[in-house]
Coordinates of C-alpha atoms and ligand atoms in Angstrom, one line a residue:
X1 CA 0.0 0.0 0.0
X2 CA 1.4 3.4 -1.0
X3 CA 2.1 5.7 2.0
X4 CA 3.6 8.7 0.4
X5 CA 1.5 11.0 -1.8
X6 CA 3.5 13.8 -3.3
X7 CA 2.6 16.7 -5.6
X8 CA 5.5 18.3 -7.3
X9 CA 6.1 21.3 -9.4
X10 CA 8.9 21.7 -11.9
X11 CA 12.1 23.5 -11.2
X12 CA 13.0 26.0 -13.9
X13 CA 15.3 28.9 -13.4
X14 CA 15.1 28.6 -9.6
X15 CA 11.3 28.8 -9.6
X16 CA 8.9 25.9 -8.8
X17 CA 6.4 26.2 -11.6
X18 CA 3.0 24.7 -12.5
X19 CA 1.8 24.3 -16.0
X20 CA -1.9 23.7 -15.5
X21 CA -1.4 20.1 -16.7
X22 CA -0.5 17.3 -14.3
X23 CA 1.1 13.8 -14.8
X24 CA -0.3 11.2 -12.5
X25 CA 2.2 8.8 -11.1
X26 CA 0.8 5.4 -10.2
X27 CA 2.2 2.6 -8.1
X28 CA 3.1 -0.3 -10.4
X29 CA 1.8 -2.6 -7.7
X30 CA -1.6 -1.3 -6.6
X31 CA -2.3 1.1 -9.4
X32 CA -3.0 3.8 -6.8
X33 CA -2.0 7.4 -7.6
X34 CA 1.1 8.0 -5.5
X35 CA 1.8 11.6 -6.7
X36 CA 1.4 14.1 -9.4
X37 CA 4.1 16.1 -11.3
X38 CA 3.5 19.2 -13.3
X39 CA 3.8 18.4 -17.0
X40 CA 6.1 20.4 -19.2
X41 CA 6.4 20.7 -23.0
X42 CA 8.6 22.4 -25.5
X43 CA 8.0 25.9 -24.1
X44 CA 9.2 25.0 -20.5
X45 CA 12.2 23.1 -21.9
X46 CA 13.3 26.1 -23.9
X47 CA 12.8 28.2 -20.8
X48 CA 14.9 25.7 -18.9
X49 CA 17.7 26.0 -21.4
X50 CA 17.6 29.8 -21.2
X51 CA 17.9 29.6 -17.4
X52 CA 20.9 27.2 -17.7
X53 CA 22.6 29.5 -20.2
X54 CA 22.1 32.4 -17.8
X55 CA 23.4 30.4 -14.9
X56 CA 26.6 29.4 -16.7
X57 CA 27.4 33.1 -17.4
X58 CA 28.6 33.2 -13.8
X59 CA 30.6 30.1 -13.1
X60 CA 30.4 28.5 -9.7
X61 CA 33.8 27.9 -8.2
X62 CA 34.8 24.3 -7.4
X63 CA 34.7 24.8 -3.6
X64 CA 31.0 25.9 -3.8
X65 CA 30.1 23.1 -6.1
X66 CA 31.7 20.6 -3.8
X67 CA 30.0 22.2 -0.7
X68 CA 26.6 21.9 -2.4
X69 CA 27.2 18.3 -3.4
X70 CA 28.3 17.4 0.2
X71 CA 25.2 19.1 1.6
X72 CA 22.9 17.0 -0.7
X73 CA 24.7 13.8 0.4
X74 CA 24.0 14.8 4.0
X75 CA 20.3 15.6 3.2
X76 CA 20.0 12.2 1.5
X77 CA 21.2 10.6 4.7
X78 CA 18.8 12.5 6.8
X79 CA 15.8 11.9 4.4
X80 CA 16.8 8.3 3.8
X81 CA 13.4 6.8 4.7
X82 CA 11.4 9.3 2.7
X83 CA 13.7 8.8 -0.3
X84 CA 13.4 5.0 -0.1
X85 CA 9.7 5.1 0.3
X86 CA 9.2 7.4 -2.7
X87 CA 11.3 5.1 -4.8
X88 CA 9.2 2.1 -3.6
X89 CA 5.9 4.0 -4.3
X90 CA 6.6 5.2 -7.8
X91 CA 8.8 2.4 -9.1
X92 CA 7.3 -0.5 -7.2
X93 CA 10.8 -1.3 -6.0
X94 CA 10.9 -3.5 -2.8
X95 CA 11.9 -1.5 0.2
X96 CA 15.0 -3.6 0.7
X97 CA 16.3 -2.5 -2.7
X98 CA 14.9 1.0 -2.4
X99 CA 16.9 1.5 0.7
X100 CA 20.1 0.4 -1.0
X101 CA 19.4 2.8 -3.9
X102 CA 18.8 5.7 -1.5
X103 CA 22.1 5.0 0.2
X104 CA 23.9 4.7 -3.1
X105 CA 22.7 8.1 -4.1
X106 CA 24.5 9.5 -1.1
X107 CA 27.7 7.8 -2.2
X108 CA 27.3 9.2 -5.8
X109 CA 27.0 12.8 -4.4
X110 CA 29.9 12.2 -2.1
X111 CA 32.2 11.0 -4.8
X112 CA 31.1 13.8 -7.1
X113 CA 32.1 16.3 -4.4
X114 CA 35.6 14.8 -4.3
X115 CA 35.8 15.1 -8.1
X116 CA 34.7 18.8 -8.0
X117 CA 37.6 19.6 -5.7
X118 CA 40.1 17.6 -7.8
X119 CA 39.1 18.9 -11.2
X120 CA 42.3 20.1 -12.9
X121 CA 44.2 20.0 -16.1
X122 CA 47.8 18.7 -16.6
X123 CA 51.2 19.8 -17.5
X124 CA 52.4 19.1 -21.0
X125 CA 56.2 18.2 -21.1
X126 CA 57.0 20.7 -23.9
X127 CA 60.7 20.2 -24.2
X128 CA 60.2 16.5 -25.0
X129 CA 60.2 17.7 -28.6
X130 CA 62.6 20.2 -30.1
X131 CA 59.7 22.4 -31.3
X132 CA 58.6 22.8 -27.6
X133 CA 61.8 24.1 -26.2
X134 CA 61.4 27.4 -24.4
X135 CA 57.7 26.9 -24.0
X136 CA 55.5 26.0 -21.0
X137 CA 52.1 24.3 -21.7
X138 CA 49.3 23.0 -19.6
X139 CA 45.7 22.1 -20.0
X140 CA 42.6 23.6 -18.4
X141 CA 39.6 21.3 -17.9
X142 CA 36.5 23.3 -18.8
X143 CA 32.8 22.5 -18.6
X144 CA 31.4 21.4 -22.0
X145 CA 28.4 23.6 -21.5
X146 CA 24.7 22.9 -20.8
X147 CA 24.0 19.3 -20.2
X148 CA 20.7 17.7 -21.3
X149 CA 20.2 14.6 -19.1
X150 CA 17.6 11.9 -19.7
X151 CA 17.1 9.1 -17.1
X152 CA 15.2 5.8 -17.0
X153 CA 12.5 4.5 -14.6
X154 CA 14.4 1.7 -12.9
X155 CA 16.7 3.7 -10.6
X156 CA 14.7 6.9 -10.3
X157 CA 17.0 8.4 -7.6
X158 CA 20.5 7.0 -8.0
X159 CA 20.6 7.2 -11.8
X160 CA 19.4 10.7 -11.7
X161 CA 22.1 11.3 -9.1
X162 CA 24.6 9.9 -11.6
X163 CA 23.5 12.7 -14.0
X164 CA 23.1 15.6 -11.7
X165 CA 26.1 15.3 -9.4
X166 CA 28.9 14.8 -12.0
X167 CA 27.4 17.6 -14.1
X168 CA 27.6 20.0 -11.2
X169 CA 31.0 18.8 -10.3
X170 CA 32.1 19.5 -13.8
X171 CA 30.7 23.0 -13.7
X172 CA 27.8 22.4 -16.1
X173 CA 24.2 23.5 -15.7
X174 CA 21.7 20.8 -16.4
X175 CA 18.2 20.4 -17.9
X176 CA 16.9 17.0 -16.7
X177 CA 14.1 15.0 -18.1
X178 CA 13.3 12.1 -15.8
X179 CA 11.3 9.0 -16.8
X180 CA 7.5 9.8 -16.9
X181 CA 6.7 6.7 -14.8
X182 CA 9.1 7.8 -12.0
X183 CA 9.6 11.6 -11.9
X184 CA 9.0 12.1 -8.2
X185 CA 12.4 11.0 -6.8
X186 CA 14.1 13.3 -9.4
X187 CA 12.0 16.3 -8.2
X188 CA 12.8 15.5 -4.6
X189 CA 16.5 15.4 -5.5
X190 CA 16.0 18.8 -7.2
X191 CA 14.5 20.1 -4.0
X192 CA 17.4 18.9 -2.0
X193 CA 19.9 20.5 -4.4
X194 CA 18.0 23.8 -4.3
X195 CA 17.8 23.7 -0.4
X196 CA 21.6 23.0 -0.4
X197 CA 22.1 26.4 -2.0
X198 CA 22.3 25.7 -5.7
X199 CA 21.8 29.0 -7.4
X200 CA 18.9 29.4 -9.9
X201 CA 19.3 27.8 -13.4
X202 CA 22.1 25.3 -12.5
X203 CA 19.5 22.6 -12.3
X204 CA 16.2 22.6 -14.2
X205 CA 13.8 19.6 -14.3
X206 CA 11.2 19.1 -16.9
X207 CA 8.7 16.2 -16.8
X208 CA 6.5 15.3 -19.8
X209 CA 6.3 14.1 -23.3
X210 CA 9.6 12.4 -24.2
X211 CA 9.6 13.3 -27.8
X212 CA 8.6 16.9 -27.3
X213 CA 11.3 17.5 -24.6
X214 CA 13.8 15.3 -26.4
X215 CA 13.4 17.3 -29.6
X216 CA 14.2 20.6 -27.9
X217 CA 17.2 19.1 -26.2
X218 CA 18.5 17.7 -29.5
X219 CA 17.7 20.7 -31.7
X220 CA 18.9 23.5 -29.4
X221 CA 22.6 24.2 -30.1
X222 CA 23.1 25.6 -26.7
X223 CA 22.9 22.1 -25.2
X224 CA 26.4 20.9 -25.6
X225 CA 26.1 17.4 -24.2
X226 CA 23.4 14.8 -23.9
X227 CA 23.7 12.2 -21.3
X228 CA 21.2 9.4 -21.7
X229 CA 20.5 6.2 -19.7
X230 CA 17.7 4.0 -21.0
X231 CA 16.9 1.6 -23.9
X232 CA 19.2 1.2 -26.9
X233 CA 16.6 2.1 -29.5
X234 CA 16.0 5.6 -28.0
X235 CA 19.6 6.2 -27.1
X236 CA 21.3 5.4 -30.4
X237 CA 18.6 7.4 -32.3
X238 CA 19.4 10.4 -30.1
X239 CA 23.0 10.1 -30.9
X240 CA 22.3 9.9 -34.7
X241 CA 20.1 13.0 -34.4
X242 CA 22.7 15.1 -32.5
X243 CA 26.0 14.5 -34.4
X244 CA 27.6 17.8 -33.2
X245 CA 26.8 17.2 -29.5
X246 CA 28.7 15.1 -27.1
X247 CA 26.3 12.2 -26.5
X248 CA 27.0 9.7 -23.7
X249 CA 24.9 6.5 -23.8
X250 CA 24.3 4.0 -20.9
X251 CA 22.0 1.3 -22.3
X252 CA 20.8 -2.2 -21.7
X253 CA 22.4 -5.7 -21.4
X254 CA 21.5 -9.4 -21.4
X255 CA 23.7 -10.1 -18.5
X256 CA 25.6 -13.5 -18.6
X257 CA 27.4 -15.4 -15.9
X258 CA 29.7 -18.4 -16.3
X259 CA 29.7 -21.0 -13.6
X260 CA 32.8 -23.2 -13.9
X261 CA 33.1 -26.7 -12.5
X262 CA 35.4 -25.3 -9.7
X263 CA 33.0 -22.5 -8.8
X264 CA 32.9 -21.6 -5.0
X265 CA 30.3 -23.4 -3.0
X266 CA 28.1 -20.3 -2.4
X267 CA 27.7 -19.5 -6.1
X268 CA 24.0 -20.5 -6.3
X269 CA 23.3 -18.5 -3.1
X270 CA 24.9 -15.4 -4.6
X271 CA 23.2 -15.7 -7.9
X272 CA 19.6 -16.4 -6.9
X273 CA 18.8 -13.0 -5.4
X274 CA 20.9 -11.2 -7.9
X275 CA 18.8 -12.6 -10.8
X276 CA 15.5 -11.2 -9.3
X277 CA 16.2 -8.1 -7.3
X278 CA 13.7 -5.4 -8.4
X279 CA 12.1 -8.1 -10.5
X280 CA 15.1 -8.2 -12.9
X281 CA 14.6 -4.6 -13.9
X282 CA 18.2 -3.6 -13.6
X283 CA 20.4 -3.3 -16.6
X284 CA 22.8 -5.7 -15.0
X285 CA 20.3 -8.2 -13.5
X286 CA 21.7 -11.7 -14.0
X287 CA 19.8 -13.1 -17.0
X288 CA 21.8 -16.0 -18.5
X289 CA 23.7 -18.5 -16.4
X290 CA 26.1 -20.9 -18.3
X291 CA 26.8 -23.9 -16.0
X292 CA 29.6 -26.4 -16.6
X293 CA 28.1 -29.9 -17.1
X294 CA 30.1 -31.4 -14.2
X295 CA 28.3 -28.8 -11.9
X296 CA 24.9 -28.9 -13.6
X297 CA 22.9 -31.2 -11.3
X298 CA 24.4 -29.7 -8.1
X299 CA 23.8 -26.1 -9.2
X300 CA 20.2 -26.6 -10.4
X301 CA 19.4 -28.5 -7.2
X302 CA 20.7 -25.5 -5.1
X303 CA 19.6 -22.6 -7.3
X304 CA 15.9 -23.5 -8.0
X305 CA 14.8 -23.9 -4.3
X306 CA 16.5 -20.6 -3.5
X307 CA 14.6 -18.9 -6.2
X308 CA 11.3 -20.5 -5.1
X309 CA 12.0 -19.2 -1.5
X310 CA 12.2 -15.5 -2.6
X311 CA 9.3 -13.5 -1.2
X312 CA 7.1 -12.2 -4.0
X313 CA 4.5 -9.5 -3.2
X314 CA 3.9 -5.9 -2.1
X315 CA 7.1 -3.9 -2.5
X316 CA 6.2 -1.8 0.6
X317 CA 6.5 -4.9 2.7
X318 CA 10.0 -5.0 4.2
X319 CA 10.2 -8.8 3.7
X320 CA 9.5 -8.6 -0.1
X321 CA 12.3 -9.6 -2.4
X322 CA 10.5 -9.5 -5.8
X323 CA 7.7 -6.9 -6.6
X324 CA 5.9 -6.0 -9.8
X325 CA 7.3 -5.1 -13.2
X326 CA 6.7 -1.5 -14.2
X327 CA 3.5 -1.9 -16.2
X328 CA 1.0 -4.2 -18.0
X329 CA 2.8 -3.9 -21.3
X330 CA 6.1 -5.1 -19.8
X331 CA 4.3 -8.0 -18.0
X332 CA 2.7 -9.2 -21.2
X333 CA 5.9 -9.0 -23.2
X334 CA 7.9 -10.9 -20.6
X335 CA 5.3 -13.7 -20.4
X336 CA 5.3 -13.9 -24.2
X337 CA 9.1 -14.3 -24.2
X338 CA 8.9 -17.0 -21.5
X339 CA 6.3 -18.8 -23.6
X340 CA 8.4 -18.8 -26.8
X341 CA 11.7 -19.7 -25.1
X342 CA 11.5 -23.4 -25.9
X343 CA 13.2 -24.5 -22.7
X344 CA 12.1 -26.3 -19.5
X345 CA 10.5 -24.0 -17.0
X346 CA 11.9 -25.1 -13.7
X347 CA 10.3 -22.4 -11.6
X348 CA 7.7 -19.6 -12.1
X349 CA 6.7 -19.0 -15.7
X350 CA 3.4 -17.3 -15.0
X351 CA 1.8 -14.3 -13.4
X352 CA 0.1 -14.8 -10.0
X353 CA -3.3 -13.5 -9.0
X354 CA -2.0 -10.0 -8.2
X355 CA -0.3 -9.6 -11.6
X356 CA 3.2 -10.3 -10.4
X357 CA 5.4 -12.6 -12.5
X358 CA 6.7 -15.4 -10.3
X359 CA 10.6 -15.6 -10.4
X360 CA 11.1 -17.7 -13.5
X361 CA 14.0 -20.2 -14.2
X362 CA 14.2 -21.7 -17.7
X363 CA 16.6 -24.5 -18.4
X364 CA 18.3 -24.8 -21.8
X365 CA 16.2 -22.4 -23.9
X366 CA 16.7 -22.2 -27.6
X367 CA 19.9 -20.1 -28.3
X368 CA 17.9 -18.0 -30.7
X369 CA 15.0 -17.3 -28.2
X370 CA 14.7 -13.7 -27.1
X371 CA 15.5 -14.7 -23.4
X372 CA 18.9 -16.1 -24.7
X373 CA 20.1 -12.9 -26.4
X374 CA 17.8 -9.9 -25.9
X375 CA 17.3 -8.0 -22.6
X376 CA 14.4 -9.5 -20.7
X377 CA 14.2 -6.7 -18.0
X378 CA 12.0 -9.0 -15.9
X379 CA 12.2 -11.7 -13.3
X380 CA 13.5 -14.4 -15.7
X381 CA 16.8 -16.3 -15.7
X382 CA 18.0 -19.0 -18.1
X383 CA 20.3 -21.9 -17.2
X384 CA 22.3 -23.5 -20.0
X385 CA 24.6 -26.5 -19.6
X386 CA 28.0 -26.0 -21.2
X387 CA 30.8 -28.5 -22.0
X388 CA 33.8 -26.1 -21.9
X389 CA 34.9 -22.6 -21.0
X390 CA 35.3 -21.9 -24.7
X391 CA 31.7 -22.7 -25.3
X392 CA 30.5 -20.7 -22.3
X393 CA 32.5 -17.6 -23.3
X394 CA 31.1 -17.9 -26.9
X395 CA 27.5 -18.2 -25.7
X396 CA 28.0 -15.3 -23.2
X397 CA 29.2 -13.1 -26.1
X398 CA 26.4 -14.2 -28.4
X399 CA 24.4 -11.0 -27.8
X400 CA 24.5 -7.5 -29.3
X401 CA 24.9 -6.2 -25.7
X402 CA 28.1 -5.7 -23.7
X403 CA 27.6 -4.0 -20.3
X404 CA 28.7 -6.4 -17.5
X405 CA 29.3 -10.2 -17.3
X406 CA 30.6 -12.5 -14.6
X407 CA 32.5 -15.7 -13.9
X408 CA 32.6 -18.0 -10.9
X409 CA 35.8 -20.1 -10.7
X410 CA 38.6 -20.7 -8.3
X411 CA 41.1 -21.0 -11.1
X412 CA 43.0 -17.7 -11.7
X413 CA 43.7 -18.4 -15.3
X414 CA 40.1 -19.1 -16.2
X415 CA 39.1 -15.9 -14.4
X416 CA 41.7 -13.8 -16.3
X417 CA 40.8 -15.5 -19.6
X418 CA 37.2 -14.5 -19.1
X419 CA 38.2 -11.0 -18.1
X420 CA 40.1 -10.7 -21.5
X421 CA 37.6 -12.5 -23.7
X422 CA 34.2 -11.5 -22.5
X423 CA 33.2 -8.6 -24.6
X424 CA 31.7 -6.4 -21.9
X425 CA 32.5 -3.1 -20.2
X426 CA 32.9 -4.9 -16.9
X427 CA 33.6 -8.5 -15.7
X428 CA 33.1 -9.6 -12.1
X429 CA 34.9 -12.7 -10.7
X430 CA 33.2 -14.7 -7.9
X431 CA 30.7 -11.8 -7.6
X432 CA 27.4 -11.4 -9.4
X433 CA 27.7 -9.0 -12.4
X434 CA 24.8 -7.1 -10.8
X435 CA 27.4 -5.6 -8.5
X436 CA 28.1 -1.9 -9.0
X437 CA 29.8 0.5 -6.6
X438 CA 29.1 4.1 -7.6
X439 CA 32.8 5.1 -8.0
X440 CA 33.5 2.3 -10.5
X441 CA 33.9 3.1 -14.2
X442 CA 30.5 1.7 -15.4
X443 CA 29.3 1.4 -18.9
X444 CA 29.1 -0.8 -21.9
X445 CA 30.5 -1.7 -25.3
X446 CA 28.7 -2.9 -28.4
X447 CA 25.0 -2.0 -28.3
X448 CA 25.2 -1.2 -24.5
X449 CA 26.7 2.2 -24.9
X450 CA 29.7 4.4 -25.5
X451 CA 30.6 5.9 -22.2
X452 CA 31.6 5.3 -18.5
X453 CA 29.7 6.7 -15.5
X454 CA 30.9 6.9 -12.0
X455 CA 31.6 10.5 -10.9
X456 CA 35.3 10.6 -11.9
X457 CA 34.6 9.2 -15.4
X458 CA 31.4 11.2 -16.0
X459 CA 33.2 14.5 -15.0
X460 CA 35.8 13.7 -17.6
X461 CA 33.1 13.2 -20.2
X462 CA 31.4 16.5 -19.3
X463 CA 34.5 18.6 -19.5
X464 CA 36.9 19.3 -22.3
X465 CA 40.6 20.1 -22.3
X466 CA 42.0 23.4 -23.5
X467 CA 45.7 23.6 -24.0
X468 CA 47.5 26.8 -23.0
X469 CA 51.0 27.4 -24.6
X470 CA 53.3 30.1 -23.1
X471 CA 56.4 31.3 -24.8
X472 CA 59.0 31.8 -22.0
Ligands
NAP501 P1 13.5 4.2 -22.1 O1 12.1 3.8 -22.5 O2 14.5 4.2 -23.2 O3 13.4 5.6 -21.4 C1 14.5 6.2 -20.9 C2 14.3 7.7 -20.9 O4 14.2 8.2 -22.3 C3 12.9 8.1 -20.3 O5 13.1 9.4 -19.6 C4 12.1 8.3 -21.5 O6 11.0 9.2 -21.3 C5 13.1 8.9 -22.5 N1 12.7 8.9 -23.9 C6 11.9 8.0 -24.5 N2 11.8 8.4 -25.8 C7 12.5 9.5 -26.0 C8 12.8 10.3 -27.1 N3 12.3 10.1 -28.3 N4 13.6 11.4 -26.9 C9 14.1 11.7 -25.7 N5 13.9 10.9 -24.6 C10 13.1 9.8 -24.7 O7 14.1 3.2 -21.0 P2 13.4 2.8 -19.6 O8 12.3 1.7 -20.0 O9 13.0 3.9 -18.8 O10 14.6 2.1 -18.9 C11 15.0 0.7 -19.1 C12 16.2 0.7 -20.0 O11 17.3 1.4 -19.5 C13 16.7 -0.8 -20.1 O12 17.1 -1.0 -21.4 C14 17.9 -0.7 -19.2 O13 18.9 -1.7 -19.4 C15 18.4 0.6 -19.4 N6 19.3 1.0 -18.3 C16 20.6 1.2 -18.5 C17 21.5 1.5 -17.5 C18 22.9 1.7 -17.6 O14 23.6 2.3 -16.8 N7 23.6 1.1 -18.7 C19 20.9 1.7 -16.2 C20 19.5 1.6 -16.1 C21 18.7 1.3 -17.1 P3 9.5 8.6 -20.9 O15 9.7 7.9 -19.7 O16 8.7 9.9 -20.9 O17 9.1 7.7 -22.1

C-alpha cells in the first residue's frame, strides 16, 4: 500500500512552476496514484535552457560546487526513509532494494564532491620535442556547456544522481528529463539541491512528453552534451540526431554469468537473489547463467529452491524480495518471451493473482530465443549446460549487448581469460555482475553504450581540455 503522496512542481530557473497540466504517477503494484508532477512541454524546456545559459554566465567555483554536493549527500542521509519510500511507491521497487538505492545516491553525491575539488588539467612536457623548447604548456579542464540529461524509470533516484552530481562537479548547468513513470524522486533530489544552496538555473527539471522535450534538447545548439540512460533504440537514435553534441549513452544488457566446475560453493546462493532483485529490472540483473556440465545437477538443485524461496509481493512490505514489473505492457511482453523460449520452465513462468510474475527459471532455452540474447528486463533467468569454458564464453558473447558479465571459478587463469575474452564493459569474478559500486567506471561496449559513468569518469566526459602554450 502506498504511503507517500507527493505533488511536485517543476524546477525552472530557480522557480517551482506549475503548467496547468499534471502527470499522475501510479504505483506499479496497486495502481494507486502516489503523486502528481507538473507536466512540461517544448516551451518549458526552452525556458529551462535559457535559465541554464544564464546560470553558466557566472561560473560557480569548485569549492562551492563541492559544498553543495556534500550538503545534498547529507540531506539524502537525513531523508533516507522518505527517499526509499518514494522510490518504492513510484517504481514498485521493494523497500529492501529501495533503501540500497537511496544509500547509493549519497555515495554518488559524495564522490562527485571529491571530483569537483580535484578537477584540474595537466602539465604538458613541452621540451620533450625540439619544437617545444622554451615553452610552457598545460591544459585547463573546462565544462562542456549545458547538459541535457535523460534518465530511466528503474533507478529513479541514483541514476538521476549519476546525471546531476557529476554535471555540477564538472561546472555544467543541467536540464533534466526524468522518466515519466518515476519523476517524483528526481523532483525530490532537485528540492534537496535547491535547499543546499544551488543558485537558480544550475538545475532545471522538466517532466512530460519524451519526444517533445527530447526534440528541444536535441535541436537547441546551446545544449552541448546529452547524457542518456535507457533503452538502446531511443539512445542510439538520439546520438544519430545530434552529431555535433557530445552524446553519452548508458544502455541495456542481457547479463551473462559463467559458472565453472570449480565455482565456489556459495555461487547459487549469490546468484539467486541477484537474478531477481527489483524483478530483474536492472540493466545488470543476472539473466543468462552458463553452467559447466560437471556442476549442472548440483547447481540446479541448489539454485531453484533458493529462487522459489524468494518472497514475492507488495514492494512496501519489508520482507519482499520481488515486486511488480513496471506496467502491464512489460508484463505481457515478458510472459510472451517465456512462452516462446522453448526451454524447460523449472520455476515460475506465470503471473500470479496480483499480476506479479513469479521468479522464473528456464533450463536450456533455444539459443535464438529472445530470453537467450535480448534484454528481458523482468524476473527471468536462463540456465544453460555447457561443455567447456570456450563454449561458455562464446555463448555469453552471443548477444549484441556488452555491459557487464561474470564468472565464478577458483582458477585464476580461467578468471583472467574470461576478463580478457568476455566482450563487456565490466567483468566480475566470484561476484554477481549485478554488482556496482558508484565510484567504478561503469558502462558498456557494443549496443550497450559508449561511455563510462561513476563521478570521476562522468566528470571527464562532461569537461573538455583546452591547452595553453606560453612562450618563455
Ligand atoms: P526508455 O524507455 O528508453 O526511457 C528512458 C528515458 O528516455 C525516459 O526518460 C524516456 O521518457 C526517455 N525517452 C523515450 N523516448 C525518448 C525520445 N524520443 N527522446 C528523448 N527521450 C526519450 O528506458 P526505460 O524503460 O526507462 O529504462 C529501461 C532501459 O534502461 C533498459 O534497457 C535498461 O537496461 C536501461 N538502463 C541502462 C542503465 C545503464 O547504466 N547502462 C541503467 C539503467 C537502465 P519517458 O519515460 O517519458 O518515455
